[in-house]
Coordinates of C-alpha atoms in Angstrom, one line a residue:
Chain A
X1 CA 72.2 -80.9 -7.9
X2 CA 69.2 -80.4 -10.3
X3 CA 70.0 -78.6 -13.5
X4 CA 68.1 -76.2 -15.2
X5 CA 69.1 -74.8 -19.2
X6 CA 68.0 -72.4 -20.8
X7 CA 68.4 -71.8 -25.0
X8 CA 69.6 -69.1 -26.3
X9 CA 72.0 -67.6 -24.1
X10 CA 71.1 -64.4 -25.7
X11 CA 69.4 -63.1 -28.5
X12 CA 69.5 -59.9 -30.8
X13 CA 66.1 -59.6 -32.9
X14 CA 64.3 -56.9 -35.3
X15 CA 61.4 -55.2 -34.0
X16 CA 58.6 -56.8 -35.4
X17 CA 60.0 -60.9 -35.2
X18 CA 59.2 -63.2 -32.7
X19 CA 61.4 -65.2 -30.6
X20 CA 61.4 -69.0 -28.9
X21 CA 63.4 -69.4 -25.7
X22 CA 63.8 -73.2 -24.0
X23 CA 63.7 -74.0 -20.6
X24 CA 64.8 -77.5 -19.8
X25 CA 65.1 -79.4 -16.5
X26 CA 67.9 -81.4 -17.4
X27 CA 68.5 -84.2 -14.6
X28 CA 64.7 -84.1 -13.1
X29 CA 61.4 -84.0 -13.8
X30 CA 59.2 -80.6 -13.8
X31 CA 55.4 -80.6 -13.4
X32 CA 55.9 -76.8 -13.1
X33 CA 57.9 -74.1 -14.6
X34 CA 58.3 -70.6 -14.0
X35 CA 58.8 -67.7 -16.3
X36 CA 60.1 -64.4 -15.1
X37 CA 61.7 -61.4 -16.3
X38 CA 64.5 -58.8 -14.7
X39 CA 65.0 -55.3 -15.7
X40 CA 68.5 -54.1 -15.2
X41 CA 68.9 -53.6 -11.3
X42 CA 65.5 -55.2 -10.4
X43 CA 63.9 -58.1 -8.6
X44 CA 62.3 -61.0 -10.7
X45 CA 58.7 -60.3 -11.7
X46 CA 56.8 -63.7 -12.3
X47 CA 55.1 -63.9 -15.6
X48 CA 53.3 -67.0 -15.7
X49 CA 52.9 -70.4 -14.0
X50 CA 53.5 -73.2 -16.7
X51 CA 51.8 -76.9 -15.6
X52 CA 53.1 -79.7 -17.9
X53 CA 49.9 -80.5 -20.1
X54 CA 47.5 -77.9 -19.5
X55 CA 47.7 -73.7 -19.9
X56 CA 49.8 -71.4 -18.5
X57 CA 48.8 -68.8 -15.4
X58 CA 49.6 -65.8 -16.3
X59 CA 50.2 -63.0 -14.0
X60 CA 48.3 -60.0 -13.7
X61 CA 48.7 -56.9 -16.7
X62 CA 50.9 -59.8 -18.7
X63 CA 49.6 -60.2 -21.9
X64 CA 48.9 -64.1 -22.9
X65 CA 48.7 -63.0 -26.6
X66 CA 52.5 -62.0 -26.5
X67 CA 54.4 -63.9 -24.3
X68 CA 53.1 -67.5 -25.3
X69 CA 54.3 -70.3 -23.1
X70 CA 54.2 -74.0 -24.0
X71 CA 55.1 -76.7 -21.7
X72 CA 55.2 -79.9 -24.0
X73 CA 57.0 -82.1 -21.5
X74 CA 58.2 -82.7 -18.0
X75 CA 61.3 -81.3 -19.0
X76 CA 60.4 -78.9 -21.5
X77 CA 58.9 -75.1 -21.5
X78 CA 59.1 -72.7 -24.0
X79 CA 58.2 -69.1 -24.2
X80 CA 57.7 -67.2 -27.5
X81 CA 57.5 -63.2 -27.1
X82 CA 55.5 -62.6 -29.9
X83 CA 55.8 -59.5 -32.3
X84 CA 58.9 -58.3 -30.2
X85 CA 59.7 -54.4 -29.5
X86 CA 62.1 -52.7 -28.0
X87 CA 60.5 -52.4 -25.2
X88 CA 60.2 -56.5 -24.5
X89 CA 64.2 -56.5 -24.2
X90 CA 64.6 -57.6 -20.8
X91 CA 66.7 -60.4 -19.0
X92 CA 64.2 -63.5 -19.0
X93 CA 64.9 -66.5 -16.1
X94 CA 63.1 -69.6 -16.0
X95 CA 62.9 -72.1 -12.7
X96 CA 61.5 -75.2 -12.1
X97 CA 60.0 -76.5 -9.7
X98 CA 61.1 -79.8 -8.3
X99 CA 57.7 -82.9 -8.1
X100 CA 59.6 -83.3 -4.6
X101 CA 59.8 -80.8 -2.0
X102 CA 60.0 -76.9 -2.4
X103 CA 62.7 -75.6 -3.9
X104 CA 62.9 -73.7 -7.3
X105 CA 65.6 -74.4 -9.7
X106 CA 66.8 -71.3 -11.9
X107 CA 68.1 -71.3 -15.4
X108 CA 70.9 -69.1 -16.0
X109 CA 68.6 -66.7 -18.3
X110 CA 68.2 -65.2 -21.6
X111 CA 68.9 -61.9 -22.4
X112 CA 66.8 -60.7 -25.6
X113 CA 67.8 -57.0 -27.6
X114 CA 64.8 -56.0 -29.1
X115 CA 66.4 -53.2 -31.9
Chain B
X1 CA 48.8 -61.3 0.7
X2 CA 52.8 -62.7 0.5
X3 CA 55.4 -60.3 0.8
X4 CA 59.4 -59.9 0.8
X5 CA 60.9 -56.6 2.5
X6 CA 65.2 -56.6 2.2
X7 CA 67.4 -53.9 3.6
X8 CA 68.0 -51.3 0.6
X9 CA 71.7 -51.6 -0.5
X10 CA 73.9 -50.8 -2.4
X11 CA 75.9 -52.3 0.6
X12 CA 79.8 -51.8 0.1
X13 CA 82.0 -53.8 2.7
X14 CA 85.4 -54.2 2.8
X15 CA 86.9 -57.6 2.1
X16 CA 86.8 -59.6 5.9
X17 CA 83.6 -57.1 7.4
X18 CA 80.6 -59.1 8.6
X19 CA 78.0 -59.0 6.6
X20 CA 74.3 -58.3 7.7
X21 CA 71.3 -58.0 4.8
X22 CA 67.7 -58.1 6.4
X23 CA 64.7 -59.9 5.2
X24 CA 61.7 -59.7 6.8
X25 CA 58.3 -61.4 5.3
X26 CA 54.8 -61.5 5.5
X27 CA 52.9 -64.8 4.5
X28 CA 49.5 -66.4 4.4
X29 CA 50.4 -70.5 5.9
X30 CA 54.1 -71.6 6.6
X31 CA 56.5 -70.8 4.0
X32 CA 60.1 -72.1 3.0
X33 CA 62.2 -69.1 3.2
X34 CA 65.6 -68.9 0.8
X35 CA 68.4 -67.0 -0.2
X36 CA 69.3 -67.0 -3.3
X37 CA 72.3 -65.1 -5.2
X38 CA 72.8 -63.6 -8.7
X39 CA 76.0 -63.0 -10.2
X40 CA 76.2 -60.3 -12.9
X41 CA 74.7 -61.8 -16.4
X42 CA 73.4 -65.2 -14.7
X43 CA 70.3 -66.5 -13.4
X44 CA 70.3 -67.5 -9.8
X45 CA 71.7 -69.9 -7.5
X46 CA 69.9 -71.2 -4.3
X47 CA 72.4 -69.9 -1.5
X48 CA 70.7 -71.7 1.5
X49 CA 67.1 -72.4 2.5
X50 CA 65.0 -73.1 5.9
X51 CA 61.8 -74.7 6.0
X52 CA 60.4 -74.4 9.6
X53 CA 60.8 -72.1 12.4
X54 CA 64.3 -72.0 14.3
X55 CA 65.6 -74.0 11.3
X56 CA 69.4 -72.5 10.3
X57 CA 70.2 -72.6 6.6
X58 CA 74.0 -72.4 6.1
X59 CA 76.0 -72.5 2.9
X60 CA 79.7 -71.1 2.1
X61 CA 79.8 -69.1 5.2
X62 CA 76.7 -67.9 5.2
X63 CA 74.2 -68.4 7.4
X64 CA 70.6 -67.5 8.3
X65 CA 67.9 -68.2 10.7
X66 CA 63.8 -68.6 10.5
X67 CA 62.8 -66.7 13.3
X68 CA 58.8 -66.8 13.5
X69 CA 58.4 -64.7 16.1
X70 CA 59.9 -61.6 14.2
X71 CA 58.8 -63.1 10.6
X72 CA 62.5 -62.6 9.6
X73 CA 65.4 -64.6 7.9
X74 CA 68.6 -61.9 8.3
X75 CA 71.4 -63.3 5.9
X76 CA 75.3 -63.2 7.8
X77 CA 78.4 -64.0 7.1
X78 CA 81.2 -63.3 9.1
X79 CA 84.0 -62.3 7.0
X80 CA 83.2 -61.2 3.6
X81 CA 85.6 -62.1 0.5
X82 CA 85.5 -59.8 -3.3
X83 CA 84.5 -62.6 -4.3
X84 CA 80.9 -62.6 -2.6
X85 CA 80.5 -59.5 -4.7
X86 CA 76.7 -60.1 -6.0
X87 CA 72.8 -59.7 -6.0
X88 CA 71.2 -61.4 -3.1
X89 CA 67.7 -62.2 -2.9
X90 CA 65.2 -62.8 -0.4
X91 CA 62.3 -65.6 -1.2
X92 CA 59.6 -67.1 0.6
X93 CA 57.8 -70.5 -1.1
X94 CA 54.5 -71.9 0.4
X95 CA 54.9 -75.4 -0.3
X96 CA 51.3 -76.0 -1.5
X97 CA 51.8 -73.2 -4.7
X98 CA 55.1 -73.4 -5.7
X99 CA 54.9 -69.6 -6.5
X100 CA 57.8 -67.7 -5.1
X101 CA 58.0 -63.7 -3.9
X102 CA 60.8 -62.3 -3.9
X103 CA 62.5 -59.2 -2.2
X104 CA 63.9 -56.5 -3.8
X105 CA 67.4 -57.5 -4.2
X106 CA 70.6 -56.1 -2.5
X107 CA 73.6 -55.6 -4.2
X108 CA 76.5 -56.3 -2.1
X109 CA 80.2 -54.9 -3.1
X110 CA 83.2 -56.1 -1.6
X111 CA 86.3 -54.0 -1.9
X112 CA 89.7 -55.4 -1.0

């Protein structure tokens, strides 16, 4: 089955830094990616819609300034949370979204500690 | 607008109990509907899927059907194991966006 990565695993930063996480499709290819983010006990709440070559969608009340997405490839999206504070320390997934039929493809997430 | 309503848990079975977690959905067009499951510090996995009405997804004992008429997709399984302890989610995907919403989540226990 199609694989998605995701890099780092986890993180531990200082309030203040900013931080890169990679989302890779690692056996297909992704015109779309999906960035969301879990609190502890919660559903998924999509961030942004990343298209391969072109800007990112972001949802509504997330701020494009700090959570800035990149999607350099078809197998490649990266999301920097810029300026990270404690309150940005969350479990973030990514997906991908297959060029063929309907189905998502998860990452297995990063977990970022904003101290 | 899209929408995903699942049965409020915790739910805490004993190991061999049928399992029942409702999903019920509203949507704009014809979506794919899925199940997917979380495990505690991972992302998630695709349980099983249906893409049109009356269409049964099945996967590891599981099993769920796209009933239009009651815009539902109920997730079963007939005898529960410890080890399908876990975060299940309820998703709907219209094919033309991609996009997916999700339900709330139900944690499941499964005690021996």
């Amino acid at each position: 089955g199609a694989v998605v990565s995701q890099h780092p695993s986890w993180v531990i930063c200082k309030s203040g830094t900013s931080v890169k996480i990679e989302c890779r499709s690692l056996d297909f290819q992704a015109t779309t990616m999906f960035w969301y983010r879990q609190f502890p006990k919660q559903s998924l709440m999509l961030m942004a819609t990343s298209n391969e070559g072109s800007k990112a969608t972001y949802e509504q009340g997330v701020e494009k300034d700090k959570f800035l997405i990149n999607h350099a490839s078809l197998t490649l999206s990266t999301l920097t949370v810029t300026s990270a504070h404690p309150e940005d320390s969350s479990f973030y997934i990514c997906s991908a979204h297959s060029l063929t039929g309907d189905e998502q493809f998860f990452g297995p997430g990063t977990r970022l500690t904003v101290l | 607008g899209n929408s995903v309503t699942q049965m409020e848990g915790p739910v805490t079975l004993s190991e061999e109990a049928f399992l029942t977690i409702n999903c019920t959905y509203t949507a704009t067009g014809y979506p794919s509907l899925f199940w997917y499951v979380q495990y505690p510090g991972e992302g998630l996995q695709l349980l099983l899927k249906a893409t049109k009405a009356d269409d049964k997804g099945s996967n590891k004992g599981f099993e769920a059907t796209y009933r239009k008429e009651t815009t539902s997709f109920h997730l079963e399984k007939g005898s529960v194991q410890v080890s399908d302890s876990a975060v299940y989610f309820c998703a709907l995907t219209l094919t033309n966006a991609g996009k997916s919403t999700f339900g709330d989540g139900t944690t499941l226990t499964v005690k021996p």
